[in-house]
Amino acid sequence: MRRFLNLFLRLAPAWIIAVSVLASPAWAGAGPDKLRIAYTQFPPIEYQSERGEPAGPFIELTRKVVEEAGYEAEFIFLPVSRIYLYLKNGTIDLWPGLAGIPGLQGEALESWINAFPVQLNAWYLEGSDALTHFRQLKGKTVIVISGYTYGGLISWLESKEYVTLTKAPDSRAALEMLKLKRGDYALDYVQPLEEILTHPTDSRIRSSELRSRYAAWLYSLAIPRAASLRDELDDAYLRLVARGELPPVREPGSDYIIPGFPDGPR
């Protein structure tokens, strides 16, 4: 019995390490030349295809820039809430997402490169008033997509008693709820919603621009090389632009915000 106990104590550290490795995600041990890149369901910009593969123009752009920088991309499909968590704890290296997310301030480092604009609109039925000032949402019911933070706007809306929020599981459901008059406006990004405006009754849908933002790469500040990694990928992007393989960098400060928007023009 004593011999067995001594053998167990000698082997225990190795056994614990083995169990820890097996219990961790298979992609948690990416090598120095492999980047763990999260992506989510945000078609057509980035999404998981029917074959379970990463797809969309932001995915292809990311793959091209990462390869130009000398790295191998390992894409990991995750819900947005998990992406936020993994950026904060360093489980992933970066995410091709949207700039200016309040919940990631101090947790993620944004690229200097503004990849391309992403526009948030208020969608409404023909015959309703177009939104020309954000105060028009007072007393209205607004349909929002579950899991979207809208760059922190959702928290602001939830804190206001004069706006009623109702949630839809996805963009298609939001449109159908709007047509059933379960809300006065639906908040959704132009790129994913325009992809599904294919039903005959969708011709009744109109929209007003609320805010334009830009897509960017967000690097986890929990990894020591975040700043150097950002510089490497930004430089790689600029090399591709110089060779004519990518469009020029977007000018900063060209974002649009509707009057009355929180922290925007009044």
PDB file of C-alpha atoms in Angstrom:
ATOM      1  CA  MET A   1       0.000   0.000   0.000  1.00  0.00           C
ATOM      2  CA  ARG A   2       2.824   2.411   0.895  1.00  0.00           C
ATOM      3  CA  ARG A   3       4.613   1.590  -2.384  1.00  0.00           C
ATOM      4  CA  PHE A   4       1.419   2.348  -4.327  1.00  0.00           C
ATOM      5  CA  LEU A   5       0.974   5.667  -2.480  1.00  0.00           C
ATOM      6  CA  ASN A   6       4.562   6.716  -3.194  1.00  0.00           C
ATOM      7  CA  LEU A   7       4.127   5.848  -6.889  1.00  0.00           C
ATOM      8  CA  PHE A   8       0.896   7.835  -7.058  1.00  0.00           C
ATOM      9  CA  LEU A   9       2.520  10.898  -5.479  1.00  0.00           C
ATOM     10  CA  ARG A  10       5.388  10.763  -7.987  1.00  0.00           C
ATOM     11  CA  LEU A  11       3.005  10.498 -10.951  1.00  0.00           C
ATOM     12  CA  ALA A  12       0.327  12.871  -9.699  1.00  0.00           C
ATOM     13  CA  PRO A  13       1.816  16.123 -11.093  1.00  0.00           C
ATOM     14  CA  ALA A  14       2.129  14.635 -14.589  1.00  0.00           C
ATOM     15  CA  TRP A  15      -1.385  13.193 -14.373  1.00  0.00           C
ATOM     16  CA  ILE A  16      -2.845  16.562 -13.334  1.00  0.00           C
ATOM     17  CA  ILE A  17      -1.090  18.327 -16.218  1.00  0.00           C
ATOM     18  CA  ALA A  18      -2.383  15.733 -18.692  1.00  0.00           C
ATOM     19  CA  VAL A  19      -5.939  16.096 -17.465  1.00  0.00           C
ATOM     20  CA  SER A  20      -5.698  19.904 -17.669  1.00  0.00           C
ATOM     21  CA  VAL A  21      -4.520  19.744 -21.264  1.00  0.00           C
ATOM     22  CA  LEU A  22      -7.294  17.353 -22.264  1.00  0.00           C
ATOM     23  CA  ALA A  23      -9.905  19.490 -20.526  1.00  0.00           C
ATOM     24  CA  SER A  24      -8.857  22.720 -22.253  1.00  0.00           C
ATOM     25  CA  PRO A  25     -10.094  23.735 -25.729  1.00  0.00           C
ATOM     26  CA  ALA A  26      -8.170  22.134 -28.578  1.00  0.00           C
ATOM     27  CA  TRP A  27      -7.317  25.586 -29.943  1.00  0.00           C
ATOM     28  CA  ALA A  28      -6.086  27.043 -26.650  1.00  0.00           C
ATOM     29  CA  GLY A  29      -2.460  26.148 -27.339  1.00  0.00           C
ATOM     30  CA  ALA A  30      -1.912  27.960 -30.608  1.00  0.00           C
ATOM     31  CA  GLY A  31       1.759  28.351 -31.533  1.00  0.00           C
ATOM     32  CA  PRO A  32       3.577  31.666 -31.916  1.00  0.00           C
ATOM     33  CA  ASP A  33       2.880  31.777 -35.679  1.00  0.00           C
ATOM     34  CA  LYS A  34      -0.806  30.893 -35.352  1.00  0.00           C
ATOM     35  CA  LEU A  35      -3.412  33.492 -34.390  1.00  0.00           C
ATOM     36  CA  ARG A  36      -6.608  32.492 -32.641  1.00  0.00           C
ATOM     37  CA  ILE A  37      -9.229  34.603 -34.393  1.00  0.00           C
ATOM     38  CA  ALA A  38     -12.848  34.690 -33.227  1.00  0.00           C
ATOM     39  CA  TYR A  39     -15.747  35.316 -35.571  1.00  0.00           C
ATOM     40  CA  THR A  40     -19.507  35.350 -35.153  1.00  0.00           C
ATOM     41  CA  GLN A  41     -22.760  35.149 -37.102  1.00  0.00           C
ATOM     42  CA  PHE A  42     -23.028  38.562 -38.739  1.00  0.00           C
ATOM     43  CA  PRO A  43     -23.844  37.868 -42.388  1.00  0.00           C
ATOM     44  CA  PRO A  44     -22.821  38.864 -44.947  1.00  0.00           C
ATOM     45  CA  ILE A  45     -19.805  40.466 -43.238  1.00  0.00           C
ATOM     46  CA  GLU A  46     -18.725  37.371 -41.303  1.00  0.00           C
ATOM     47  CA  TYR A  47     -20.572  34.139 -40.626  1.00  0.00           C
ATOM     48  CA  GLN A  48     -20.340  30.368 -40.461  1.00  0.00           C
ATOM     49  CA  SER A  49     -21.288  28.717 -43.741  1.00  0.00           C
ATOM     50  CA  GLU A  50     -23.530  25.680 -44.085  1.00  0.00           C
ATOM     51  CA  ARG A  51     -20.338  23.601 -44.227  1.00  0.00           C
ATOM     52  CA  GLY A  52     -19.284  24.967 -40.837  1.00  0.00           C
ATOM     53  CA  GLU A  53     -16.515  27.131 -42.292  1.00  0.00           C
ATOM     54  CA  PRO A  54     -15.763  30.836 -41.719  1.00  0.00           C
ATOM     55  CA  ALA A  55     -17.065  32.975 -44.567  1.00  0.00           C
ATOM     56  CA  GLY A  56     -17.738  36.584 -45.535  1.00  0.00           C
ATOM     57  CA  PRO A  57     -15.667  39.504 -46.850  1.00  0.00           C
ATOM     58  CA  PHE A  58     -14.264  40.443 -43.429  1.00  0.00           C
ATOM     59  CA  ILE A  59     -13.090  36.869 -42.948  1.00  0.00           C
ATOM     60  CA  GLU A  60     -11.333  36.859 -46.323  1.00  0.00           C
ATOM     61  CA  LEU A  61      -9.822  40.279 -45.654  1.00  0.00           C
ATOM     62  CA  THR A  62      -8.583  39.099 -42.262  1.00  0.00           C
ATOM     63  CA  ARG A  63      -7.118  35.924 -43.729  1.00  0.00           C
ATOM     64  CA  LYS A  64      -5.273  37.916 -46.393  1.00  0.00           C
ATOM     65  CA  VAL A  65      -3.828  40.444 -43.940  1.00  0.00           C
ATOM     66  CA  VAL A  66      -2.823  37.745 -41.430  1.00  0.00           C
ATOM     67  CA  GLU A  67      -1.019  35.747 -44.128  1.00  0.00           C
ATOM     68  CA  GLU A  68       0.734  38.896 -45.388  1.00  0.00           C
ATOM     69  CA  ALA A  69       1.954  39.481 -41.819  1.00  0.00           C
ATOM     70  CA  GLY A  70       3.425  35.969 -41.750  1.00  0.00           C
ATOM     71  CA  TYR A  71       0.894  34.270 -39.500  1.00  0.00           C
ATOM     72  CA  GLU A  72      -1.540  31.392 -39.839  1.00  0.00           C
ATOM     73  CA  ALA A  73      -5.186  32.112 -39.072  1.00  0.00           C
ATOM     74  CA  GLU A  74      -7.176  29.763 -36.835  1.00  0.00           C
ATOM     75  CA  PHE A  75     -10.810  30.870 -36.924  1.00  0.00           C
ATOM     76  CA  ILE A  76     -13.052  30.013 -33.967  1.00  0.00           C
ATOM     77  CA  PHE A  77     -16.827  30.451 -34.228  1.00  0.00           C
ATOM     78  CA  LEU A  78     -18.324  31.981 -31.073  1.00  0.00           C
ATOM     79  CA  PRO A  79     -21.364  33.952 -29.907  1.00  0.00           C
ATOM     80  CA  VAL A  80     -20.630  37.642 -29.325  1.00  0.00           C
ATOM     81  CA  SER A  81     -20.864  37.358 -25.524  1.00  0.00           C
ATOM     82  CA  ARG A  82     -18.205  34.625 -25.535  1.00  0.00           C
ATOM     83  CA  ILE A  83     -15.998  36.701 -27.829  1.00  0.00           C
ATOM     84  CA  TYR A  84     -16.087  39.558 -25.318  1.00  0.00           C
ATOM     85  CA  LEU A  85     -15.139  37.172 -22.499  1.00  0.00           C
ATOM     86  CA  TYR A  86     -12.309  35.546 -24.452  1.00  0.00           C
ATOM     87  CA  LEU A  87     -10.883  38.903 -25.516  1.00  0.00           C
ATOM     88  CA  LYS A  88     -10.825  39.929 -21.874  1.00  0.00           C
ATOM     89  CA  ASN A  89      -9.048  36.794 -20.649  1.00  0.00           C
ATOM     90  CA  GLY A  90      -6.740  36.273 -23.646  1.00  0.00           C
ATOM     91  CA  THR A  91      -8.196  32.969 -24.837  1.00  0.00           C
ATOM     92  CA  ILE A  92      -8.340  34.489 -28.333  1.00  0.00           C
ATOM     93  CA  ASP A  93      -5.845  36.848 -29.931  1.00  0.00           C
ATOM     94  CA  LEU A  94      -8.178  39.009 -31.962  1.00  0.00           C
ATOM     95  CA  TRP A  95     -11.624  39.504 -33.432  1.00  0.00           C
ATOM     96  CA  PRO A  96     -12.627  41.140 -36.722  1.00  0.00           C
ATOM     97  CA  GLY A  97     -15.487  43.153 -35.231  1.00  0.00           C
ATOM     98  CA  LEU A  98     -16.666  46.728 -34.765  1.00  0.00           C
ATOM     99  CA  ALA A  99     -14.785  49.658 -33.277  1.00  0.00           C
ATOM    100  CA  GLY A 100     -15.973  51.667 -30.297  1.00  0.00           C
ATOM    101  CA  ILE A 101     -17.501  48.931 -28.116  1.00  0.00           C
ATOM    102  CA  PRO A 102     -17.806  50.392 -24.590  1.00  0.00           C
ATOM    103  CA  GLY A 103     -17.702  46.988 -22.893  1.00  0.00           C
ATOM    104  CA  LEU A 104     -14.267  46.327 -24.360  1.00  0.00           C
ATOM    105  CA  GLN A 105     -12.643  49.642 -23.447  1.00  0.00           C
ATOM    106  CA  GLY A 106      -9.408  48.829 -21.635  1.00  0.00           C
ATOM    107  CA  GLU A 107      -9.785  45.168 -22.585  1.00  0.00           C
ATOM    108  CA  ALA A 108      -9.069  45.247 -26.321  1.00  0.00           C
ATOM    109  CA  LEU A 109      -6.823  47.283 -28.585  1.00  0.00           C
ATOM    110  CA  GLU A 110      -8.357  48.480 -31.846  1.00  0.00           C
ATOM    111  CA  SER A 111      -6.515  48.514 -35.151  1.00  0.00           C
ATOM    112  CA  TRP A 112      -5.547  51.882 -36.588  1.00  0.00           C
ATOM    113  CA  ILE A 113      -6.970  50.683 -39.888  1.00  0.00           C
ATOM    114  CA  ASN A 114     -10.655  51.401 -40.537  1.00  0.00           C
ATOM    115  CA  ALA A 115     -11.497  48.396 -42.666  1.00  0.00           C
ATOM    116  CA  PHE A 116     -14.923  49.446 -44.009  1.00  0.00           C
ATOM    117  CA  PRO A 117     -18.089  51.216 -42.781  1.00  0.00           C
ATOM    118  CA  VAL A 118     -20.942  49.422 -41.039  1.00  0.00           C
ATOM    119  CA  GLN A 119     -24.221  51.334 -40.890  1.00  0.00           C
ATOM    120  CA  LEU A 120     -26.892  51.063 -38.189  1.00  0.00           C
ATOM    121  CA  ASN A 121     -30.424  51.986 -39.301  1.00  0.00           C
ATOM    122  CA  ALA A 122     -33.858  52.319 -37.768  1.00  0.00           C
ATOM    123  CA  TRP A 123     -36.264  50.257 -39.897  1.00  0.00           C
ATOM    124  CA  TYR A 124     -39.972  51.093 -40.055  1.00  0.00           C
ATOM    125  CA  LEU A 125     -43.117  50.483 -42.114  1.00  0.00           C
ATOM    126  CA  GLU A 126     -44.104  52.587 -45.086  1.00  0.00           C
ATOM    127  CA  GLY A 127     -46.375  55.360 -43.875  1.00  0.00           C
ATOM    128  CA  SER A 128     -44.576  55.788 -40.544  1.00  0.00           C
ATOM    129  CA  ASP A 129     -42.354  58.780 -39.829  1.00  0.00           C
ATOM    130  CA  ALA A 130     -38.728  58.591 -40.848  1.00  0.00           C
ATOM    131  CA  LEU A 131     -36.291  59.220 -37.999  1.00  0.00           C
ATOM    132  CA  THR A 132     -34.583  62.584 -38.392  1.00  0.00           C
ATOM    133  CA  HIS A 133     -33.797  63.099 -34.686  1.00  0.00           C
ATOM    134  CA  PHE A 134     -33.171  60.513 -31.995  1.00  0.00           C
ATOM    135  CA  ARG A 135     -35.777  62.080 -29.675  1.00  0.00           C
ATOM    136  CA  GLN A 136     -38.477  60.654 -31.951  1.00  0.00           C
ATOM    137  CA  LEU A 137     -37.971  57.302 -30.214  1.00  0.00           C
ATOM    138  CA  LYS A 138     -39.590  58.680 -27.061  1.00  0.00           C
ATOM    139  CA  GLY A 139     -42.821  56.838 -26.358  1.00  0.00           C
ATOM    140  CA  LYS A 140     -42.073  54.265 -29.063  1.00  0.00           C
ATOM    141  CA  THR A 141     -41.561  50.506 -28.968  1.00  0.00           C
ATOM    142  CA  VAL A 142     -38.213  49.549 -30.459  1.00  0.00           C
ATOM    143  CA  ILE A 143     -37.361  46.042 -31.669  1.00  0.00           C
ATOM    144  CA  VAL A 144     -33.763  45.016 -30.985  1.00  0.00           C
ATOM    145  CA  ILE A 145     -31.798  41.869 -31.882  1.00  0.00           C
ATOM    146  CA  SER A 146     -30.887  39.593 -28.966  1.00  0.00           C
ATOM    147  CA  GLY A 147     -27.152  39.609 -28.311  1.00  0.00           C
ATOM    148  CA  TYR A 148     -26.492  42.927 -30.072  1.00  0.00           C
ATOM    149  CA  THR A 149     -25.095  45.791 -27.994  1.00  0.00           C
ATOM    150  CA  TYR A 150     -25.238  48.297 -30.871  1.00  0.00           C
ATOM    151  CA  GLY A 151     -21.958  49.771 -29.676  1.00  0.00           C
ATOM    152  CA  GLY A 152     -23.318  50.352 -26.164  1.00  0.00           C
ATOM    153  CA  LEU A 153     -26.600  51.906 -27.347  1.00  0.00           C
ATOM    154  CA  ILE A 154     -28.657  49.030 -25.928  1.00  0.00           C
ATOM    155  CA  SER A 155     -27.588  49.879 -22.353  1.00  0.00           C
ATOM    156  CA  TRP A 156     -28.614  53.500 -22.852  1.00  0.00           C
ATOM    157  CA  LEU A 157     -32.013  52.493 -24.240  1.00  0.00           C
ATOM    158  CA  GLU A 158     -32.623  50.039 -21.395  1.00  0.00           C
ATOM    159  CA  SER A 159     -32.056  52.840 -18.883  1.00  0.00           C
ATOM    160  CA  LYS A 160     -34.750  55.064 -20.413  1.00  0.00           C
ATOM    161  CA  GLU A 161     -38.319  54.584 -19.182  1.00  0.00           C
ATOM    162  CA  TYR A 162     -39.767  56.426 -22.171  1.00  0.00           C
ATOM    163  CA  VAL A 163     -38.565  53.804 -24.661  1.00  0.00           C
ATOM    164  CA  THR A 164     -40.017  50.280 -24.677  1.00  0.00           C
ATOM    165  CA  LEU A 165     -37.739  47.525 -25.952  1.00  0.00           C
ATOM    166  CA  THR A 166     -38.818  44.172 -27.338  1.00  0.00           C
ATOM    167  CA  LYS A 167     -36.320  41.549 -28.478  1.00  0.00           C
ATOM    168  CA  ALA A 168     -36.171  39.493 -31.653  1.00  0.00           C
ATOM    169  CA  PRO A 169     -33.927  36.423 -32.024  1.00  0.00           C
ATOM    170  CA  ASP A 170     -32.591  37.527 -35.425  1.00  0.00           C
ATOM    171  CA  SER A 171     -33.004  40.012 -38.275  1.00  0.00           C
ATOM    172  CA  ARG A 172     -35.742  38.051 -40.071  1.00  0.00           C
ATOM    173  CA  ALA A 173     -37.801  37.840 -36.895  1.00  0.00           C
ATOM    174  CA  ALA A 174     -37.339  41.570 -36.314  1.00  0.00           C
ATOM    175  CA  LEU A 175     -38.778  42.327 -39.754  1.00  0.00           C
ATOM    176  CA  GLU A 176     -41.784  40.076 -39.190  1.00  0.00           C
ATOM    177  CA  MET A 177     -42.427  41.638 -35.781  1.00  0.00           C
ATOM    178  CA  LEU A 178     -42.271  45.069 -37.393  1.00  0.00           C
ATOM    179  CA  LYS A 179     -44.789  44.067 -40.063  1.00  0.00           C
ATOM    180  CA  LEU A 180     -47.090  42.735 -37.316  1.00  0.00           C
ATOM    181  CA  LYS A 181     -46.742  46.163 -35.633  1.00  0.00           C
ATOM    182  CA  ARG A 182     -45.189  44.738 -32.489  1.00  0.00           C
ATOM    183  CA  GLY A 183     -42.836  47.697 -32.604  1.00  0.00           C
ATOM    184  CA  ASP A 184     -42.565  51.104 -34.216  1.00  0.00           C
ATOM    185  CA  TYR A 185     -38.930  50.732 -35.261  1.00  0.00           C
ATOM    186  CA  ALA A 186     -36.405  47.918 -35.493  1.00  0.00           C
ATOM    187  CA  LEU A 187     -32.693  48.552 -34.991  1.00  0.00           C
ATOM    188  CA  ASP A 188     -30.418  46.572 -37.274  1.00  0.00           C
ATOM    189  CA  TYR A 189     -27.303  46.972 -39.377  1.00  0.00           C
ATOM    190  CA  VAL A 190     -27.767  47.582 -43.082  1.00  0.00           C
ATOM    191  CA  GLN A 191     -25.444  44.884 -44.407  1.00  0.00           C
ATOM    192  CA  PRO A 192     -27.030  41.832 -42.729  1.00  0.00           C
ATOM    193  CA  LEU A 193     -30.600  43.029 -43.099  1.00  0.00           C
ATOM    194  CA  GLU A 194     -30.412  43.936 -46.782  1.00  0.00           C
ATOM    195  CA  GLU A 195     -29.355  40.337 -47.445  1.00  0.00           C
ATOM    196  CA  ILE A 196     -32.771  39.071 -46.332  1.00  0.00           C
ATOM    197  CA  LEU A 197     -35.112  41.731 -47.781  1.00  0.00           C
ATOM    198  CA  THR A 198     -36.447  39.203 -50.281  1.00  0.00           C
ATOM    199  CA  HIS A 199     -40.071  38.576 -49.215  1.00  0.00           C
ATOM    200  CA  PRO A 200     -42.770  40.366 -51.255  1.00  0.00           C
ATOM    201  CA  THR A 201     -44.109  42.134 -48.151  1.00  0.00           C
ATOM    202  CA  ASP A 202     -40.596  43.437 -47.368  1.00  0.00           C
ATOM    203  CA  SER A 203     -41.224  46.146 -49.972  1.00  0.00           C
ATOM    204  CA  ARG A 204     -43.135  47.992 -47.235  1.00  0.00           C
ATOM    205  CA  ILE A 205     -39.971  48.382 -45.153  1.00  0.00           C
ATOM    206  CA  ARG A 206     -38.160  51.725 -45.037  1.00  0.00           C
ATOM    207  CA  SER A 207     -35.161  52.880 -43.013  1.00  0.00           C
ATOM    208  CA  SER A 208     -33.324  55.897 -41.593  1.00  0.00           C
ATOM    209  CA  GLU A 209     -29.612  55.978 -40.824  1.00  0.00           C
ATOM    210  CA  LEU A 210     -28.771  56.268 -37.130  1.00  0.00           C
ATOM    211  CA  ARG A 211     -25.042  55.823 -37.079  1.00  0.00           C
ATOM    212  CA  SER A 212     -22.183  54.664 -39.240  1.00  0.00           C
ATOM    213  CA  ARG A 213     -19.225  52.964 -37.615  1.00  0.00           C
ATOM    214  CA  TYR A 214     -16.305  51.076 -39.011  1.00  0.00           C
ATOM    215  CA  ALA A 215     -15.119  47.513 -38.886  1.00  0.00           C
ATOM    216  CA  ALA A 216     -11.793  47.000 -37.145  1.00  0.00           C
ATOM    217  CA  TRP A 217      -9.592  44.300 -35.674  1.00  0.00           C
ATOM    218  CA  LEU A 218      -9.734  44.091 -31.889  1.00  0.00           C
ATOM    219  CA  TYR A 219      -6.711  42.601 -30.122  1.00  0.00           C
ATOM    220  CA  SER A 220      -6.859  41.120 -26.637  1.00  0.00           C
ATOM    221  CA  LEU A 221      -4.897  43.255 -24.153  1.00  0.00           C
ATOM    222  CA  ALA A 222      -4.552  40.132 -22.032  1.00  0.00           C
ATOM    223  CA  ILE A 223      -1.827  38.923 -24.416  1.00  0.00           C
ATOM    224  CA  PRO A 224       1.571  40.664 -24.079  1.00  0.00           C
ATOM    225  CA  ARG A 225       2.071  41.119 -27.822  1.00  0.00           C
ATOM    226  CA  ALA A 226      -1.210  42.964 -28.484  1.00  0.00           C
ATOM    227  CA  ALA A 227       0.389  46.280 -29.500  1.00  0.00           C
ATOM    228  CA  SER A 228       3.110  44.722 -31.657  1.00  0.00           C
ATOM    229  CA  LEU A 229       0.569  42.398 -33.268  1.00  0.00           C
ATOM    230  CA  ARG A 230      -1.650  45.339 -34.158  1.00  0.00           C
ATOM    231  CA  ASP A 231       1.295  47.159 -35.749  1.00  0.00           C
ATOM    232  CA  GLU A 232       2.288  44.070 -37.725  1.00  0.00           C
ATOM    233  CA  LEU A 233      -1.189  43.548 -39.167  1.00  0.00           C
ATOM    234  CA  ASP A 234      -1.734  47.249 -39.838  1.00  0.00           C
ATOM    235  CA  ASP A 235       1.595  47.340 -41.711  1.00  0.00           C
ATOM    236  CA  ALA A 236       0.579  44.241 -43.653  1.00  0.00           C
ATOM    237  CA  TYR A 237      -2.683  45.937 -44.642  1.00  0.00           C
ATOM    238  CA  LEU A 238      -0.802  49.014 -45.875  1.00  0.00           C
ATOM    239  CA  ARG A 239       1.564  46.851 -47.942  1.00  0.00           C
ATOM    240  CA  LEU A 240      -1.427  45.224 -49.616  1.00  0.00           C
ATOM    241  CA  VAL A 241      -2.898  48.674 -50.319  1.00  0.00           C
ATOM    242  CA  ALA A 242       0.395  49.829 -51.830  1.00  0.00           C
ATOM    243  CA  ARG A 243       0.353  46.808 -54.155  1.00  0.00           C
ATOM    244  CA  GLY A 244      -3.210  47.604 -55.210  1.00  0.00           C
ATOM    245  CA  GLU A 245      -4.613  44.425 -53.628  1.00  0.00           C
ATOM    246  CA  LEU A 246      -6.813  46.261 -51.104  1.00  0.00           C
ATOM    247  CA  PRO A 247      -8.752  49.554 -51.224  1.00  0.00           C
ATOM    248  CA  PRO A 248      -7.233  52.674 -49.592  1.00  0.00           C
ATOM    249  CA  VAL A 249      -7.591  53.198 -45.865  1.00  0.00           C
ATOM    250  CA  ARG A 250     -10.775  55.003 -44.853  1.00  0.00           C
ATOM    251  CA  GLU A 251     -10.342  58.579 -43.650  1.00  0.00           C
ATOM    252  CA  PRO A 252     -10.882  58.952 -39.866  1.00  0.00           C
ATOM    253  CA  GLY A 253     -13.710  61.083 -38.569  1.00  0.00           C
ATOM    254  CA  SER A 254     -16.101  60.305 -41.419  1.00  0.00           C
ATOM    255  CA  ASP A 255     -18.686  58.513 -39.267  1.00  0.00           C
ATOM    256  CA  TYR A 256     -22.306  59.716 -39.311  1.00  0.00           C
ATOM    257  CA  ILE A 257     -24.456  60.089 -36.187  1.00  0.00           C
ATOM    258  CA  ILE A 258     -28.112  61.178 -36.253  1.00  0.00           C
ATOM    259  CA  PRO A 259     -28.865  64.348 -34.242  1.00  0.00           C
ATOM    260  CA  GLY A 260     -29.868  63.569 -30.661  1.00  0.00           C
ATOM    261  CA  PHE A 261     -27.965  60.282 -30.618  1.00  0.00           C
ATOM    262  CA  PRO A 262     -26.452  59.593 -27.146  1.00  0.00           C
ATOM    263  CA  ASP A 263     -23.035  61.290 -26.960  1.00  0.00           C
ATOM    264  CA  GLY A 264     -23.580  62.494 -30.493  1.00  0.00           C
ATOM    265  CA  PRO A 265     -24.623  65.840 -31.961  1.00  0.00           C
ATOM    266  CA  ARG A 266     -27.626  67.508 -30.378  1.00  0.00           C
TER     267      ARG A 266
END
